[in-house]
Amino acid sequence: PYEEPVFDFYPLDNAWNQVGSGVVGELPEEKSELGFLQRIKELFQVGCVKHSALTGKPIREVALCGGSGAFLIKDAISYGADVFITGEAKYNDFYDVEDRILLAVIGHYESEVCTKDIFYNIISKKFPTFAVHFSNVNSNPVKYL
């Protein structure tokens, strides 16, 4: 009863504002919504792309966050993106975007698997005498029929 716990609090402010969870970019040319969805299906080599209702607007500004990135939907809308690509979204997220943005969901694993190539390239260039190999194991716990 006579002891008081001691707490130390350290601010975790991000001093570098150029870093975050997602990325945004601009296509060199506008694409139709269906054309864009077909392109990301090919690019990410996925069997399907879940998406919200088409907005009828061309795609130019693209926002992307792999994995469970639905928490950035509002940020993508605020940015002015025409489409937001992520790995996972909840059912109601597809309603919540209304006609403000096209939501495209490609699968959690599928949205992150490309990072193995990025890490391979970084490690190979940084350590040219280090042997780097890709695993043949598919660790995606989600199976598709």
Coordinates of N, CA and C in Angstrom, one line a residue:
P1 N 0.8 -1.2 0.0 CA 0.0 0.0 0.0 C 0.9 1.3 0.0
Y2 N 2.1 1.2 0.5 CA 3.0 2.4 0.6 C 3.8 2.6 -0.7
E3 N 3.8 1.6 -1.6 CA 4.7 1.7 -2.8 C 3.8 2.2 -3.9
E4 N 4.4 3.1 -4.7 CA 3.8 3.6 -5.9 C 4.5 3.1 -7.1
P5 N 3.8 2.6 -8.1 CA 4.5 2.2 -9.3 C 5.2 3.4 -10.0
V6 N 6.3 3.1 -10.7 CA 7.0 4.1 -11.4 C 6.7 3.9 -12.9
F7 N 6.4 5.0 -13.6 CA 6.2 4.9 -15.0 C 7.1 5.9 -15.7
D8 N 7.7 5.4 -16.8 CA 8.5 6.2 -17.7 C 7.8 6.3 -19.0
F9 N 7.6 7.5 -19.6 CA 6.9 7.6 -20.9 C 7.9 8.3 -21.8
Y10 N 8.0 7.7 -23.0 CA 8.9 8.2 -24.0 C 8.1 8.5 -25.3
P11 N 8.2 9.7 -25.8 CA 7.4 10.0 -27.0 C 7.9 9.2 -28.2
L12 N 7.0 8.7 -29.0 CA 7.4 7.9 -30.2 C 7.1 8.7 -31.4
D13 N 7.2 10.0 -31.4 CA 7.0 10.8 -32.5 C 7.9 10.5 -33.7
N14 N 7.3 10.4 -34.8 CA 8.1 10.1 -36.0 C 8.7 11.4 -36.5
A15 N 10.0 11.5 -36.5 CA 10.7 12.7 -36.9 C 10.8 12.8 -38.4
W16 N 10.6 11.7 -39.1 CA 10.7 11.7 -40.6 C 9.3 11.5 -41.1
N17 N 8.7 12.6 -41.7 CA 7.4 12.5 -42.2 C 7.2 11.8 -43.5
Q18 N 8.3 11.4 -44.1 CA 8.3 10.8 -45.5 C 8.1 9.3 -45.4
V19 N 7.8 8.8 -44.2 CA 7.7 7.3 -44.1 C 6.3 7.0 -43.5
G20 N 5.7 5.9 -44.0 CA 4.4 5.5 -43.5 C 4.1 4.1 -43.9
S21 N 2.8 3.7 -43.8 CA 2.5 2.3 -44.0 C 2.1 2.1 -45.5
G22 N 1.8 3.1 -46.3 CA 1.4 2.8 -47.6 C 2.2 3.7 -48.6
V23 N 1.8 3.6 -49.9 CA 2.4 4.4 -50.9 C 1.3 5.0 -51.8
V24 N 1.6 6.1 -52.4 CA 0.7 6.7 -53.4 C 1.5 7.0 -54.7
G25 N 0.9 7.0 -55.8 CA 1.5 7.3 -57.1 C 0.5 7.6 -58.1
E26 N 1.1 8.1 -59.2 CA 0.2 8.5 -60.4 C 0.6 7.7 -61.6
L27 N -0.4 7.2 -62.3 CA -0.2 6.5 -63.5 C 0.2 7.5 -64.6
P28 N 1.0 7.1 -65.6 CA 1.4 8.0 -66.7 C 0.2 8.3 -67.5
E29 N -0.8 7.4 -67.6 CA -2.0 7.6 -68.4 C -3.2 7.1 -67.6
E30 N -4.3 7.8 -67.8 CA -5.5 7.3 -67.1 C -5.9 5.9 -67.7
K31 N -6.5 5.1 -66.8 CA -7.0 3.8 -67.2 C -8.5 3.7 -66.8
S32 N -9.2 2.9 -67.5 CA -10.6 2.6 -67.1 C -10.5 1.7 -65.8
E33 N -11.6 1.8 -65.0 CA -11.6 1.0 -63.8 C -11.4 -0.5 -64.1
L34 N -12.2 -1.0 -65.0 CA -12.1 -2.5 -65.3 C -10.7 -2.8 -65.9
G35 N -10.2 -2.0 -66.8 CA -8.8 -2.2 -67.3 C -7.8 -2.2 -66.2
F36 N -7.9 -1.3 -65.2 CA -7.0 -1.2 -64.1 C -7.1 -2.5 -63.2
L37 N -8.3 -2.9 -62.9 CA -8.5 -4.1 -62.1 C -7.9 -5.3 -62.8
Q38 N -8.1 -5.4 -64.1 CA -7.5 -6.5 -64.8 C -6.0 -6.5 -64.8
R39 N -5.5 -5.3 -64.9 CA -4.0 -5.1 -64.8 C -3.4 -5.5 -63.5
I40 N -4.1 -5.1 -62.4 CA -3.5 -5.5 -61.1 C -3.7 -7.0 -60.9
K41 N -4.7 -7.6 -61.4 CA -4.9 -9.1 -61.3 C -3.8 -9.8 -62.0
E42 N -3.3 -9.3 -63.2 CA -2.2 -9.9 -63.9 C -0.9 -9.6 -63.1
L43 N -0.7 -8.3 -62.7 CA 0.5 -7.9 -62.1 C 0.8 -8.6 -60.8
F44 N -0.2 -8.8 -60.0 CA 0.0 -9.5 -58.7 C -0.3 -11.0 -58.8
Q45 N -0.6 -11.5 -60.0 CA -0.8 -12.9 -60.3 C -1.8 -13.5 -59.3
V46 N -3.0 -12.9 -59.2 CA -4.0 -13.4 -58.3 C -5.2 -14.0 -59.1
G47 N -5.9 -14.9 -58.6 CA -7.0 -15.5 -59.2 C -8.2 -14.7 -59.3
C48 N -8.3 -13.7 -58.3 CA -9.5 -12.8 -58.3 C -9.1 -11.5 -57.6
V49 N -9.8 -10.5 -57.9 CA -9.7 -9.2 -57.2 C -11.1 -8.8 -56.7
K50 N -11.2 -8.7 -55.4 CA -12.5 -8.2 -54.9 C -12.5 -6.7 -55.0
H51 N -13.6 -6.1 -55.3 CA -13.6 -4.7 -55.4 C -15.0 -4.1 -55.1
S52 N -15.0 -2.8 -54.8 CA -16.2 -2.1 -54.5 C -16.9 -1.8 -55.8
A53 N -18.1 -1.2 -55.7 CA -18.8 -0.8 -56.9 C -18.0 0.2 -57.7
L54 N -18.1 0.0 -59.0 CA -17.3 0.9 -59.9 C -17.9 2.3 -59.8
T55 N -17.0 3.3 -59.8 CA -17.4 4.7 -59.6 C -17.7 5.4 -60.9
G56 N -17.2 4.8 -62.0 CA -17.4 5.5 -63.3 C -16.4 6.5 -63.6
K57 N -15.4 6.6 -62.8 CA -14.3 7.6 -62.9 C -13.0 6.9 -63.4
P58 N -12.2 7.6 -64.2 CA -11.0 7.0 -64.7 C -10.0 6.9 -63.5
I59 N -9.0 6.0 -63.6 CA -8.0 5.7 -62.6 C -6.7 6.5 -63.0
R60 N -6.2 7.3 -62.1 CA -5.0 8.0 -62.4 C -4.1 8.0 -61.1
E61 N -4.8 8.4 -60.0 CA -4.1 8.4 -58.7 C -4.3 7.1 -57.9
V62 N -3.2 6.4 -57.6 CA -3.3 5.1 -57.0 C -2.7 5.1 -55.6
A63 N -3.4 4.5 -54.6 CA -2.9 4.3 -53.2 C -2.8 2.8 -53.0
L64 N -1.8 2.4 -52.2 CA -1.6 1.0 -52.0 C -1.0 0.8 -50.6
C65 N -1.6 -0.2 -49.9 CA -1.0 -0.7 -48.6 C -1.2 -2.2 -48.6
G66 N -0.1 -2.9 -48.6 CA -0.2 -4.4 -48.5 C -0.7 -4.9 -47.2
G67 N -1.1 -6.1 -47.1 CA -1.5 -6.7 -45.9 C -2.9 -6.2 -45.4
S68 N -3.0 -6.0 -44.1 CA -4.2 -5.5 -43.5 C -4.3 -4.0 -43.6
G69 N -4.4 -3.4 -44.8 CA -4.2 -2.0 -45.0 C -5.5 -1.2 -45.0
A70 N -6.6 -1.8 -44.7 CA -7.9 -1.1 -44.8 C -8.0 0.1 -43.9
F71 N -7.2 0.2 -42.8 CA -7.2 1.3 -41.9 C -6.7 2.6 -42.6
L72 N -6.2 2.5 -43.8 CA -5.7 3.7 -44.6 C -6.7 4.1 -45.7
I73 N -7.9 3.5 -45.7 CA -8.9 3.9 -46.7 C -9.2 5.4 -46.7
K74 N -9.5 5.9 -45.5 CA -9.8 7.3 -45.3 C -8.7 8.2 -45.8
D75 N -7.4 7.8 -45.5 CA -6.3 8.6 -45.9 C -6.2 8.6 -47.4
A76 N -6.4 7.5 -48.1 CA -6.4 7.4 -49.5 C -7.5 8.3 -50.1
I77 N -8.6 8.3 -49.5 CA -9.7 9.2 -50.0 C -9.3 10.7 -49.8
S78 N -8.7 11.0 -48.6 CA -8.3 12.4 -48.4 C -7.2 12.8 -49.3
Y79 N -6.3 11.9 -49.7 CA -5.3 12.2 -50.6 C -5.8 12.5 -52.0
G80 N -7.0 11.9 -52.3 CA -7.6 12.1 -53.6 C -7.3 11.0 -54.6
A81 N -7.0 9.8 -54.0 CA -6.7 8.6 -54.9 C -8.0 8.2 -55.5
D82 N -7.8 7.6 -56.7 CA -9.0 7.1 -57.5 C -9.2 5.6 -57.1
V83 N -8.2 4.9 -56.6 CA -8.3 3.5 -56.3 C -7.4 3.3 -55.1
F84 N -7.8 2.4 -54.2 CA -7.0 2.0 -53.1 C -6.8 0.4 -53.1
I85 N -5.6 0.0 -53.3 CA -5.3 -1.5 -53.3 C -4.8 -1.9 -52.0
T86 N -5.3 -3.0 -51.4 CA -4.9 -3.5 -50.2 C -5.0 -5.1 -50.2
G87 N -4.5 -5.7 -49.1 CA -4.6 -7.1 -49.0 C -5.9 -7.6 -48.3
E88 N -6.4 -6.8 -47.4 CA -7.6 -7.2 -46.7 C -8.5 -6.0 -46.4
A89 N -9.8 -6.3 -46.4 CA -10.8 -5.3 -46.0 C -12.0 -6.0 -45.5
K90 N -12.7 -5.3 -44.6 CA -13.9 -5.9 -44.1 C -15.1 -5.7 -45.0
Y91 N -16.1 -6.5 -44.8 CA -17.3 -6.4 -45.6 C -17.9 -5.0 -45.7
N92 N -18.0 -4.3 -44.6 CA -18.6 -3.0 -44.5 C -17.7 -1.9 -45.2
D93 N -16.4 -2.2 -45.3 CA -15.5 -1.3 -46.0 C -15.9 -1.0 -47.4
F94 N -16.4 -2.1 -48.0 CA -16.9 -2.0 -49.4 C -18.1 -1.0 -49.5
Y95 N -18.9 -1.0 -48.5 CA -20.1 0.0 -48.5 C -19.6 1.4 -48.1
D96 N -18.7 1.4 -47.2 CA -18.2 2.7 -46.6 C -17.5 3.6 -47.7
V97 N -16.9 3.0 -48.7 CA -16.2 3.9 -49.7 C -17.2 4.6 -50.6
E98 N -18.4 4.1 -50.7 CA -19.4 4.6 -51.6 C -18.8 4.8 -53.0
D99 N -19.0 6.0 -53.5 CA -18.5 6.3 -54.8 C -17.3 7.2 -54.8
R100 N -16.7 7.3 -53.6 CA -15.5 8.2 -53.4 C -14.2 7.6 -53.9
I101 N -14.1 6.3 -53.9 CA -12.9 5.6 -54.3 C -13.2 4.2 -54.7
L102 N -12.4 3.7 -55.6 CA -12.6 2.2 -55.9 C -11.7 1.5 -55.0
L103 N -12.2 0.5 -54.2 CA -11.5 -0.3 -53.3 C -11.2 -1.7 -54.0
A104 N -9.9 -2.0 -54.0 CA -9.5 -3.3 -54.7 C -8.7 -4.1 -53.6
V105 N -9.2 -5.3 -53.4 CA -8.6 -6.2 -52.4 C -8.1 -7.5 -53.1
I106 N -6.8 -7.7 -52.9 CA -6.1 -8.8 -53.7 C -5.7 -10.0 -52.8
G107 N -5.8 -9.9 -51.5 CA -5.4 -10.9 -50.6 C -4.2 -10.5 -49.8
H108 N -4.1 -10.9 -48.6 CA -3.0 -10.4 -47.7 C -1.7 -11.0 -48.2
Y109 N -1.6 -12.3 -48.3 CA -0.4 -12.9 -48.8 C 0.0 -12.4 -50.2
E110 N -0.9 -12.3 -51.0 CA -0.7 -11.9 -52.4 C -0.2 -10.4 -52.5
S111 N -0.6 -9.6 -51.6 CA -0.1 -8.2 -51.6 C 1.3 -8.0 -51.0
E112 N 1.8 -9.0 -50.3 CA 3.1 -8.9 -49.7 C 4.1 -9.8 -50.2
V113 N 3.8 -10.8 -51.0 CA 4.7 -11.8 -51.5 C 5.8 -11.2 -52.4
C114 N 5.5 -10.1 -53.0 CA 6.5 -9.4 -53.9 C 7.6 -8.9 -53.1
T115 N 7.5 -8.7 -51.8 CA 8.6 -8.1 -51.0 C 9.8 -9.1 -51.0
K116 N 9.6 -10.4 -51.2 CA 10.8 -11.3 -51.2 C 11.8 -10.9 -52.3
D117 N 11.2 -10.4 -53.5 CA 12.1 -10.0 -54.5 C 12.9 -8.7 -54.1
I118 N 12.2 -7.8 -53.5 CA 12.8 -6.6 -53.0 C 13.9 -6.9 -52.0
F119 N 13.7 -7.7 -51.1 CA 14.7 -8.1 -50.1 C 15.9 -8.8 -50.7
Y120 N 15.5 -9.7 -51.7 CA 16.6 -10.4 -52.4 C 17.5 -9.4 -53.1
N121 N 17.0 -8.5 -53.8 CA 17.8 -7.5 -54.5 C 18.6 -6.6 -53.5
I122 N 18.0 -6.2 -52.4 CA 18.8 -5.4 -51.5 C 19.9 -6.2 -50.9
I123 N 19.7 -7.4 -50.4 CA 20.7 -8.2 -49.8 C 21.8 -8.6 -50.8
S124 N 21.4 -8.9 -52.0 CA 22.4 -9.3 -53.0 C 23.3 -8.2 -53.3
K125 N 22.8 -7.0 -53.4 CA 23.6 -5.8 -53.8 C 24.5 -5.4 -52.6
K126 N 23.9 -5.5 -51.4 CA 24.7 -5.1 -50.2 C 25.8 -6.1 -49.9
F127 N 25.5 -7.3 -50.1 CA 26.5 -8.4 -49.7 C 26.6 -9.3 -51.0
P128 N 27.4 -8.9 -52.0 CA 27.5 -9.7 -53.2 C 28.1 -11.1 -53.1
T129 N 28.9 -11.3 -52.0 CA 29.4 -12.7 -51.8 C 28.6 -13.6 -51.0
F130 N 27.4 -13.1 -50.5 CA 26.5 -13.8 -49.7 C 25.5 -14.6 -50.5
A131 N 25.4 -15.9 -50.3 CA 24.5 -16.7 -51.1 C 23.0 -16.5 -50.6
V132 N 22.2 -16.0 -51.5 CA 20.8 -15.8 -51.2 C 19.9 -16.7 -52.0
H133 N 19.0 -17.4 -51.4 CA 18.1 -18.3 -52.1 C 16.7 -18.1 -51.8
F134 N 15.8 -18.3 -52.7 CA 14.3 -18.2 -52.4 C 13.9 -19.6 -51.9
S135 N 13.0 -19.6 -50.9 CA 12.4 -20.8 -50.4 C 11.3 -21.2 -51.4
N136 N 11.1 -22.5 -51.5 CA 10.1 -23.1 -52.4 C 8.8 -23.3 -51.6
V137 N 8.8 -22.9 -50.3 CA 7.6 -23.1 -49.5 C 6.6 -22.0 -49.6
N138 N 5.4 -22.4 -49.9 CA 4.3 -21.4 -50.0 C 3.7 -21.3 -48.6
S139 N 3.9 -20.2 -47.9 CA 3.4 -20.1 -46.5 C 2.0 -19.4 -46.4
N140 N 1.3 -19.3 -47.5 CA 0.0 -18.7 -47.5 C -1.0 -19.7 -46.9
P141 N -1.6 -19.4 -45.7 CA -2.5 -20.3 -45.1 C -3.9 -20.3 -45.8
V142 N -4.2 -19.3 -46.6 CA -5.5 -19.3 -47.3 C -5.4 -20.1 -48.6
K143 N -6.3 -21.0 -48.8 CA -6.3 -21.8 -50.0 C -7.6 -21.4 -50.8
Y144 N -7.4 -21.5 -52.1 CA -8.5 -21.1 -53.0 C -8.9 -22.4 -53.9
L145 N -10.2 -22.4 -54.2 CA -10.7 -23.5 -54.9 C -11.0 -23.1 -56.4

